[in-house]
Every structure is written in structure tokens, then in C-alpha cells.
mmCIF file of C-alpha atoms in Angstrom:
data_model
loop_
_atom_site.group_PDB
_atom_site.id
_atom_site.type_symbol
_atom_site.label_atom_id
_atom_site.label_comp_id
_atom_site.label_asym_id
_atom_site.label_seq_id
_atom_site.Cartn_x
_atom_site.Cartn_y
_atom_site.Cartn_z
ATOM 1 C CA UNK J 944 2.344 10.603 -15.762
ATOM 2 C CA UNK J 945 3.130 10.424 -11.944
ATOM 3 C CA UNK J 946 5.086 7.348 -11.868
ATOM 4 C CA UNK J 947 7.208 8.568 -14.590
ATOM 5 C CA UNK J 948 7.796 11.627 -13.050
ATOM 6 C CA UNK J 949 9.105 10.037 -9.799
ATOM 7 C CA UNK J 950 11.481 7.795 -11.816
ATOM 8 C CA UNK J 951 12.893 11.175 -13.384
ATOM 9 C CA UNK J 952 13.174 12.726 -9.706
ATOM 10 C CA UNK J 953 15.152 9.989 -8.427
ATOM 11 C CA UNK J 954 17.417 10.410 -11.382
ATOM 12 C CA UNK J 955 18.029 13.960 -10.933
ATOM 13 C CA UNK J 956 18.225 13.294 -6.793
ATOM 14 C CA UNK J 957 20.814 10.227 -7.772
ATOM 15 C CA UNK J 958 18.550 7.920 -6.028
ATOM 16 C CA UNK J 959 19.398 4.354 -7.521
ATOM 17 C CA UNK J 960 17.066 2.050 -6.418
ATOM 18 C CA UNK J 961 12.516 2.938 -6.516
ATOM 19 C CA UNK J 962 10.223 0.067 -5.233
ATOM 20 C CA UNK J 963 6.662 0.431 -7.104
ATOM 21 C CA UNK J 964 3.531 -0.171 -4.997
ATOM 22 C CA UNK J 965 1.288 -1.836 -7.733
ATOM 23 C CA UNK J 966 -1.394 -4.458 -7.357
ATOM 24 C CA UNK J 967 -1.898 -7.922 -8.165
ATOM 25 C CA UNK J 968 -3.554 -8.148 -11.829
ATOM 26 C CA UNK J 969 -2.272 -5.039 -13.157
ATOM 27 C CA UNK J 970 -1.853 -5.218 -16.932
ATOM 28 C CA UNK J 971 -1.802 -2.546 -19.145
ATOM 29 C CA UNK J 972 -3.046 -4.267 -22.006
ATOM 30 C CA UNK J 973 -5.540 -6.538 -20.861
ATOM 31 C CA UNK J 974 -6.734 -5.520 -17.135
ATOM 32 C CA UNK J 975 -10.311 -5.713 -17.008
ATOM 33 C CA UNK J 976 -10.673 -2.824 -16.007
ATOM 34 C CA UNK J 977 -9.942 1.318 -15.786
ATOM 35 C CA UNK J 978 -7.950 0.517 -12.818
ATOM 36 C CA UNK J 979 -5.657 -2.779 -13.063
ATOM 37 C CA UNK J 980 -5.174 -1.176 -16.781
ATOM 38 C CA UNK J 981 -3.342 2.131 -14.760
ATOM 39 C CA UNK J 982 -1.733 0.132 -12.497
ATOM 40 C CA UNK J 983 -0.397 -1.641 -15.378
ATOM 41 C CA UNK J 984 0.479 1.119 -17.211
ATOM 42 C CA UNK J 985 2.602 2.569 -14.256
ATOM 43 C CA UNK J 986 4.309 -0.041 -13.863
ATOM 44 C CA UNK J 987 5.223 -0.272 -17.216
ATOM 45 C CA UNK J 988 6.481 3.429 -17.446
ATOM 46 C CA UNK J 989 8.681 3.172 -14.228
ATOM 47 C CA UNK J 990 10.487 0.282 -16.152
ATOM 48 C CA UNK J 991 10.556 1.304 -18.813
ATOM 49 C CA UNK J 992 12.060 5.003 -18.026
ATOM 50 C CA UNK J 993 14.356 3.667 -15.345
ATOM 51 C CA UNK J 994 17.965 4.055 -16.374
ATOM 52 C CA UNK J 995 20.373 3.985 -13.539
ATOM 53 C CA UNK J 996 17.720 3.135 -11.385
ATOM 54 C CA UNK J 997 17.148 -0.281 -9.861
ATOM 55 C CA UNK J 998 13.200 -0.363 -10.365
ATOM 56 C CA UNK J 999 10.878 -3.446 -8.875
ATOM 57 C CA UNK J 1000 7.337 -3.129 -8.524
ATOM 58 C CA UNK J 1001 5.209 -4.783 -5.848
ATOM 59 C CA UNK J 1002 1.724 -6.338 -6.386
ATOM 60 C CA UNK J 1003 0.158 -7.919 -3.602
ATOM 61 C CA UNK J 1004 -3.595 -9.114 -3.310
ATOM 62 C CA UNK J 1005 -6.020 -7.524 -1.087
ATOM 63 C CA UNK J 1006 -3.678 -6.461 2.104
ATOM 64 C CA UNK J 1007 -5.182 -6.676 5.449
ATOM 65 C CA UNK J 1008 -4.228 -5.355 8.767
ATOM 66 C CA UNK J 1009 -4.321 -2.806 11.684
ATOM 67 C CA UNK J 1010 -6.884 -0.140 10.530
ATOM 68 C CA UNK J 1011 -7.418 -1.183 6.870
ATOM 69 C CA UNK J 1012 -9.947 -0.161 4.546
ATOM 70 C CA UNK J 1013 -10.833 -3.533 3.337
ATOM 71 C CA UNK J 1014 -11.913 -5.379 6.219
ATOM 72 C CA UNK J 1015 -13.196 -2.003 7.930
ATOM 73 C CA UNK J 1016 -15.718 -0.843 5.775
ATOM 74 C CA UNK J 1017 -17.531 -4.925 6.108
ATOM 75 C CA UNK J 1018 -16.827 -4.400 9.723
ATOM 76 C CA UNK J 1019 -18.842 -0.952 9.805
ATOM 77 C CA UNK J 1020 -21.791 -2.177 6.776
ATOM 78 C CA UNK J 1021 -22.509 -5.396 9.077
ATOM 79 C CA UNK J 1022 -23.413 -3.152 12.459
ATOM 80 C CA UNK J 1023 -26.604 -1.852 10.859
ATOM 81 C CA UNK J 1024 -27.846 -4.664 7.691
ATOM 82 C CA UNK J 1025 -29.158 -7.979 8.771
ATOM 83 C CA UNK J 1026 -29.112 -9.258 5.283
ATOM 84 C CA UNK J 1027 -26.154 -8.735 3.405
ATOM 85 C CA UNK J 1028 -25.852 -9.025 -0.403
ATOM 86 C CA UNK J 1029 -22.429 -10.365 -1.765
ATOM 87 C CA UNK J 1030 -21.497 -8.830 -5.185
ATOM 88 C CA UNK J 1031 -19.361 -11.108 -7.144
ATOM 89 C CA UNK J 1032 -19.231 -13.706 -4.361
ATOM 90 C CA UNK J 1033 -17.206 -16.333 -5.874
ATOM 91 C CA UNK J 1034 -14.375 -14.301 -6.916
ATOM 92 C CA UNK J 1035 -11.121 -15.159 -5.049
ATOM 93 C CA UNK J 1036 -8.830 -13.434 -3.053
ATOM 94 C CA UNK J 1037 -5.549 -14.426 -1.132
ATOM 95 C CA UNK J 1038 -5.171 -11.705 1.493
ATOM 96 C CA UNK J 1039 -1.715 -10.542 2.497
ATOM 97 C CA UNK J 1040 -0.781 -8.548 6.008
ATOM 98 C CA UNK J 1041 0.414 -5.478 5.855
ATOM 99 C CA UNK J 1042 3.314 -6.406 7.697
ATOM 100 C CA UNK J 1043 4.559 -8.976 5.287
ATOM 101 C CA UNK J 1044 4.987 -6.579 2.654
ATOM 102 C CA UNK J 1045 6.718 -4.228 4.622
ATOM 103 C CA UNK J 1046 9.172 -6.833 5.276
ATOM 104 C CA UNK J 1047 9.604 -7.482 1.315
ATOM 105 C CA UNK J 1048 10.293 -4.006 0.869
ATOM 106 C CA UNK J 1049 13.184 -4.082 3.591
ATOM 107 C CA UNK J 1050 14.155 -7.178 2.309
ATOM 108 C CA UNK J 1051 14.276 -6.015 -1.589
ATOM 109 C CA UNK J 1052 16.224 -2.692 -0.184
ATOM 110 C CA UNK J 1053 18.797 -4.738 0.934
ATOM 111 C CA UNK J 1054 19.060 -6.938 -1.834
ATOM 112 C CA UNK J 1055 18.094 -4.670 -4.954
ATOM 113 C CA UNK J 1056 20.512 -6.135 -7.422
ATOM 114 C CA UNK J 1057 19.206 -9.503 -7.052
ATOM 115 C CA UNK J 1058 15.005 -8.235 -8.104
ATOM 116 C CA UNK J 1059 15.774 -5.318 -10.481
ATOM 117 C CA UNK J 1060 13.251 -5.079 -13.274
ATOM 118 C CA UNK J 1061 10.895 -7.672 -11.858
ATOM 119 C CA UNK J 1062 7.729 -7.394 -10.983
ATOM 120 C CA UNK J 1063 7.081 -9.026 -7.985
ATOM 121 C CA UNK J 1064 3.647 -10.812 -6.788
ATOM 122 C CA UNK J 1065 2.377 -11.510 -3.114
ATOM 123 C CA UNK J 1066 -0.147 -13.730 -1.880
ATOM 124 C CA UNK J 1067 -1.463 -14.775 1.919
ATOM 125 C CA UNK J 1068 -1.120 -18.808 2.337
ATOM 126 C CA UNK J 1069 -4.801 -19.127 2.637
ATOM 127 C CA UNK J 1070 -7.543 -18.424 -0.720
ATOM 128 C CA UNK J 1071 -10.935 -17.367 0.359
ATOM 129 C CA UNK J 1072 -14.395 -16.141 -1.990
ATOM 130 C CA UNK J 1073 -15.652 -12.334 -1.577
ATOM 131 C CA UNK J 1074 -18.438 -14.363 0.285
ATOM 132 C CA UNK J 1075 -16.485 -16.069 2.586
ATOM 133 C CA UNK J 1076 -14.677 -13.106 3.972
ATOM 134 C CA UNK J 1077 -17.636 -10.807 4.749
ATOM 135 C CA UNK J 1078 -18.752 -14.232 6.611
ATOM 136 C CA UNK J 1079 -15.333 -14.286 8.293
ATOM 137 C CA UNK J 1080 -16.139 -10.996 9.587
ATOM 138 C CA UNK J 1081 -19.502 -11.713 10.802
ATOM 139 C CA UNK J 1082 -18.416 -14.311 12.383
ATOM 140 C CA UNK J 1083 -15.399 -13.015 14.149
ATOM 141 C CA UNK J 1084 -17.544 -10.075 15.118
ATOM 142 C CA UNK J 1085 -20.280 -12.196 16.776
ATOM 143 C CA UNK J 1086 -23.047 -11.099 14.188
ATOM 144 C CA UNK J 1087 -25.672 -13.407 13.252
ATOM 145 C CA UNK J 1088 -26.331 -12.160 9.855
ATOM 146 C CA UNK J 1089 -27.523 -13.656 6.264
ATOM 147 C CA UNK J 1090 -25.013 -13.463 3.768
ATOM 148 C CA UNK J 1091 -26.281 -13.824 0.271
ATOM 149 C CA UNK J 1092 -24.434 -14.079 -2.397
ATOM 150 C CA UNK J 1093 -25.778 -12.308 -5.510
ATOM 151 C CA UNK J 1094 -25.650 -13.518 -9.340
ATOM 152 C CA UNK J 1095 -23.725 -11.448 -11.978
ATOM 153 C CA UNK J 1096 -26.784 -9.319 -12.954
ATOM 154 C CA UNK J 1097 -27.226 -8.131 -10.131
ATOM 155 C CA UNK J 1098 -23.581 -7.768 -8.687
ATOM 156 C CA UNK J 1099 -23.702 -5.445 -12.167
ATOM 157 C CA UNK J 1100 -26.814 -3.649 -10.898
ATOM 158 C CA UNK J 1101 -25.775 -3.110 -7.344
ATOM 159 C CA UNK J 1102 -22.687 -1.423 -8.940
ATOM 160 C CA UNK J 1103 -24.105 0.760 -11.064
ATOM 161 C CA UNK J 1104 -26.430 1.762 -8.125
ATOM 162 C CA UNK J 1105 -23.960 2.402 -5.646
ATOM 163 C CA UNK J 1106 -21.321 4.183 -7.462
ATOM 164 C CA UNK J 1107 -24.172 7.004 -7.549
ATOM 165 C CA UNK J 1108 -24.077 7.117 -4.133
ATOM 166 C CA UNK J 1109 -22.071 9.429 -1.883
ATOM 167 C CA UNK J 1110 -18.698 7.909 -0.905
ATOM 168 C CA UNK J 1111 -19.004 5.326 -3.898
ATOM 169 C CA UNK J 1112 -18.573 1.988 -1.881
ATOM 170 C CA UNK J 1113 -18.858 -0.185 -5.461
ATOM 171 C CA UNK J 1114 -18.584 0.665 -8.789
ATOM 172 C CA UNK J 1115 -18.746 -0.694 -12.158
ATOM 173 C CA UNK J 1116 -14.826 -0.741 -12.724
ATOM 174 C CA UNK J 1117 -14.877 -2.418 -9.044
ATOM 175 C CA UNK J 1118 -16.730 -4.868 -10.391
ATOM 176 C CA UNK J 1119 -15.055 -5.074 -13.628
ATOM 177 C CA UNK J 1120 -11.670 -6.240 -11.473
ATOM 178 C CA UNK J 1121 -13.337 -8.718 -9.733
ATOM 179 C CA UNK J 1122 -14.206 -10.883 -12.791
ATOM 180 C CA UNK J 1123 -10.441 -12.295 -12.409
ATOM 181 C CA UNK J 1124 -9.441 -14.012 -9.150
ATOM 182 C CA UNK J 1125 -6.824 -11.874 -7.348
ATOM 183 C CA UNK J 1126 -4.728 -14.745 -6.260
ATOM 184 C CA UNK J 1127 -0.515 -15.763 -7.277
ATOM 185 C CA UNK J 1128 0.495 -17.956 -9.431
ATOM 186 C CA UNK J 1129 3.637 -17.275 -8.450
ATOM 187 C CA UNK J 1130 3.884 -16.145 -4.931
ATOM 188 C CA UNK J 1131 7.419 -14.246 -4.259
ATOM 189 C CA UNK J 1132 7.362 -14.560 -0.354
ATOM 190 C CA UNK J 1133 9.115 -17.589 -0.789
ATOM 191 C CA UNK J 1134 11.832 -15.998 -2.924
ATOM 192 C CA UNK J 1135 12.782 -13.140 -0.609
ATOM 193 C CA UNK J 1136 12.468 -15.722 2.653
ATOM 194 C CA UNK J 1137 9.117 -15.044 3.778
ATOM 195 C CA UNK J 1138 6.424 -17.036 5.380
ATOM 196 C CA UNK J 1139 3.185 -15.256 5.336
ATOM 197 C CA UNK J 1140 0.754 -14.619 8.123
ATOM 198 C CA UNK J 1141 -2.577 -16.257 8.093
ATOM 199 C CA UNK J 1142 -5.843 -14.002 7.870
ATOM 200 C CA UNK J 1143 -7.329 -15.063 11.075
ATOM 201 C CA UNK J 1144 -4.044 -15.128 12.964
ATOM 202 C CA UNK J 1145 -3.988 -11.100 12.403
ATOM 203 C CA UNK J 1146 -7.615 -10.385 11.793
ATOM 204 C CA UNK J 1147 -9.016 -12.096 14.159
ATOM 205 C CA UNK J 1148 -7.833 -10.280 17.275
ATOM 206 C CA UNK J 1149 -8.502 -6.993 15.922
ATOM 207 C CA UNK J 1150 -11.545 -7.531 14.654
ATOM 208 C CA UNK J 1151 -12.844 -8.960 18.126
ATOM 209 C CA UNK J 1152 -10.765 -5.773 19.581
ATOM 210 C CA UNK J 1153 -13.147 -3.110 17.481
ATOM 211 C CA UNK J 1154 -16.623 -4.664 19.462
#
């Protein structure tokens, strides 16, 4: 496996100390789906085959900021449909900058004694729904537009229909994640000194910036 296989180079390079970009909700043995379960699983392989290397994994929510694919691709879908269909619209997220997790990697670089083997999760100070966010970005935007949010069956539907479709915006395993808010019960900002940025501090700007 790939994460595995970066642990072993840093051992054979004599690097001591690997940060592991994960996400928020990874488990190996219970993520609901194909991809919080391989998230899980490489995290559990880098620390688990880590010796003498200082190994801490990262797992922020949905991470927003200059450019990112998140926040773009709502940004792009809301030019051209007046009605737009929410899958899975109550499901929570508490978006993180970009920025603030750079700084928790600089700040767990200089400090990698004090976080080795943990596994660290980060959270924005503010918890929105799916639905609320693609309104967010309507509204920021300056689109009048009908957000709907749609029931399970067809969030399930809409899935399966779109990850037949060139570029795959949703699939099924998307929508398998999003039956579990992606929000901290723990949020480690705090530990490493951090104060996170609020969504519409950051977003808003750019967002109004791209019109």
C-alpha cells in the first residue's frame, strides 16, 4: 500500500518525523463507505509500520479556500441551473481554511514529540447543512436560485445517476460518506494554539471576486 510504502522510504532516507493527510471520519473498520474505510486503513498502516518515525495524521472536515474544489464546482453548477437539487441536505459539515491547516502542520513540525501517534481532528468554528452551503454560495454570488433539498431516495437516485456521467460529480460511495456528519468532537486547533477562520470571512471575498 502507498502509505506504507512512504513510511518505509522515510526510514531508509532517515526521515524521523511523516505528517498523514487523512480526513475527518476515516475508520477502517466502520467508515461508511469505500473511501473513509481507505482513509482509515492508511492511517492505520502508517502507525502502525512507523518505527523511528514520529507519525501524526491529519483529518480535517471539508477544507475551503483560494481555488478549491469544494466550493468551485457549486460556484460553476449554479451559473447555468435555476433549480438546484440538494443531495443529502441535512448532513453537516464544519469547513476548515486551507490556511489553518497549513499552520497545524508547521506547528506539529515544530513540536512533533508532543503529537506522535495521534490522530489529529480539525474543524471550522461555524457547522452548516450540505443545503445551507450551496445557499451560501448563491447568495454570496448574487444568484437568485431555488435550492431544494432532496429526500434520501432520491439523494440515492441522483447518485447512482450521476456517477454514470462523465467527470462523476456524485456517486454512491459519495453519498454513502455523507450519512455521518463530518463535524469534531474534538477539535485540535485549540491544542496546537489555533483559532480558526470563519467560512464567510475567507469565502466570501473570493467568491464575490470570481463574478
Amino acid at each position: 500500500a502507498f502509505p506504507r510504502r512512504l513510511v518505509h522510504l522515510c526510514q531508509v532516507a532517515g526521515v524521523t518525523q511523516y505528517l498523514h493527510m487523512s480526513a475527518l471520519n476515516a475508520d477502517a473498520a466502520k467508515g461508511p463507505s469505500r473511501y473513509l474505510k481507505s482513509r482509515g486503513e492508511g492511517e492505520d498502516l502508517v502507525h502502525h509500520a512507523c518505527g523511528g518515525v514520529t507519525v501524526t495524521s491529519f483529518r480535517p472536515s471539508i477544507i475551503f479556500g483560494p481555488g478549491d474544489n469544494f466550493f468551485g464546482v457549486f460556484d460553476r453548477l449554479l451559473d447555468w441551473m435555476p433549480v438546484f437539487p440538494v443531495v443529502c441536505p441535512q448532513t453537516r459539515f464544519a469547513p476548515v481554511c486551507v490556511d489553518d491547516v497549513v499552520e497545524a502542520f508547521y506547528q506539529v513540525l515544530e513540536r512533533g514529540a508532543d503529537f506522535n501517534g495521534q490522530r489529529l481532528n480539525f474543524c471550522g468554528p461555524q457547522i452548516y447543512t450540505f443545503k445551507e452551503l450551496v445557499q451560501f454560495v448563491a447568495r454570496v454570488t448574487g444568484r437568485r436560485r431555488l435550492v431544494l433539498g432532496l429526500p434520501d431516495s432520491l439523494s440515492r437516485l441522483q447518485a447512482l445517476v450521476m456517477e454514470r456521467l462523465p467527470g462523476k460529480l456524485f456517486t454512491r460511495d459519495n453519498y454513502r460518506s455523507m450519512q455521518i456528519d463530518s463535524v469534531c468532537a474534538r477539535n485540535d486547533f485549540a491544542a496546537l494554539g489555533i483559532t480558526p477562520k470563519a467560512l464567510e470571512d475567507v469565502m466570501t471575498p473570493l467568491l464575490a471576486r470570481q463574478r
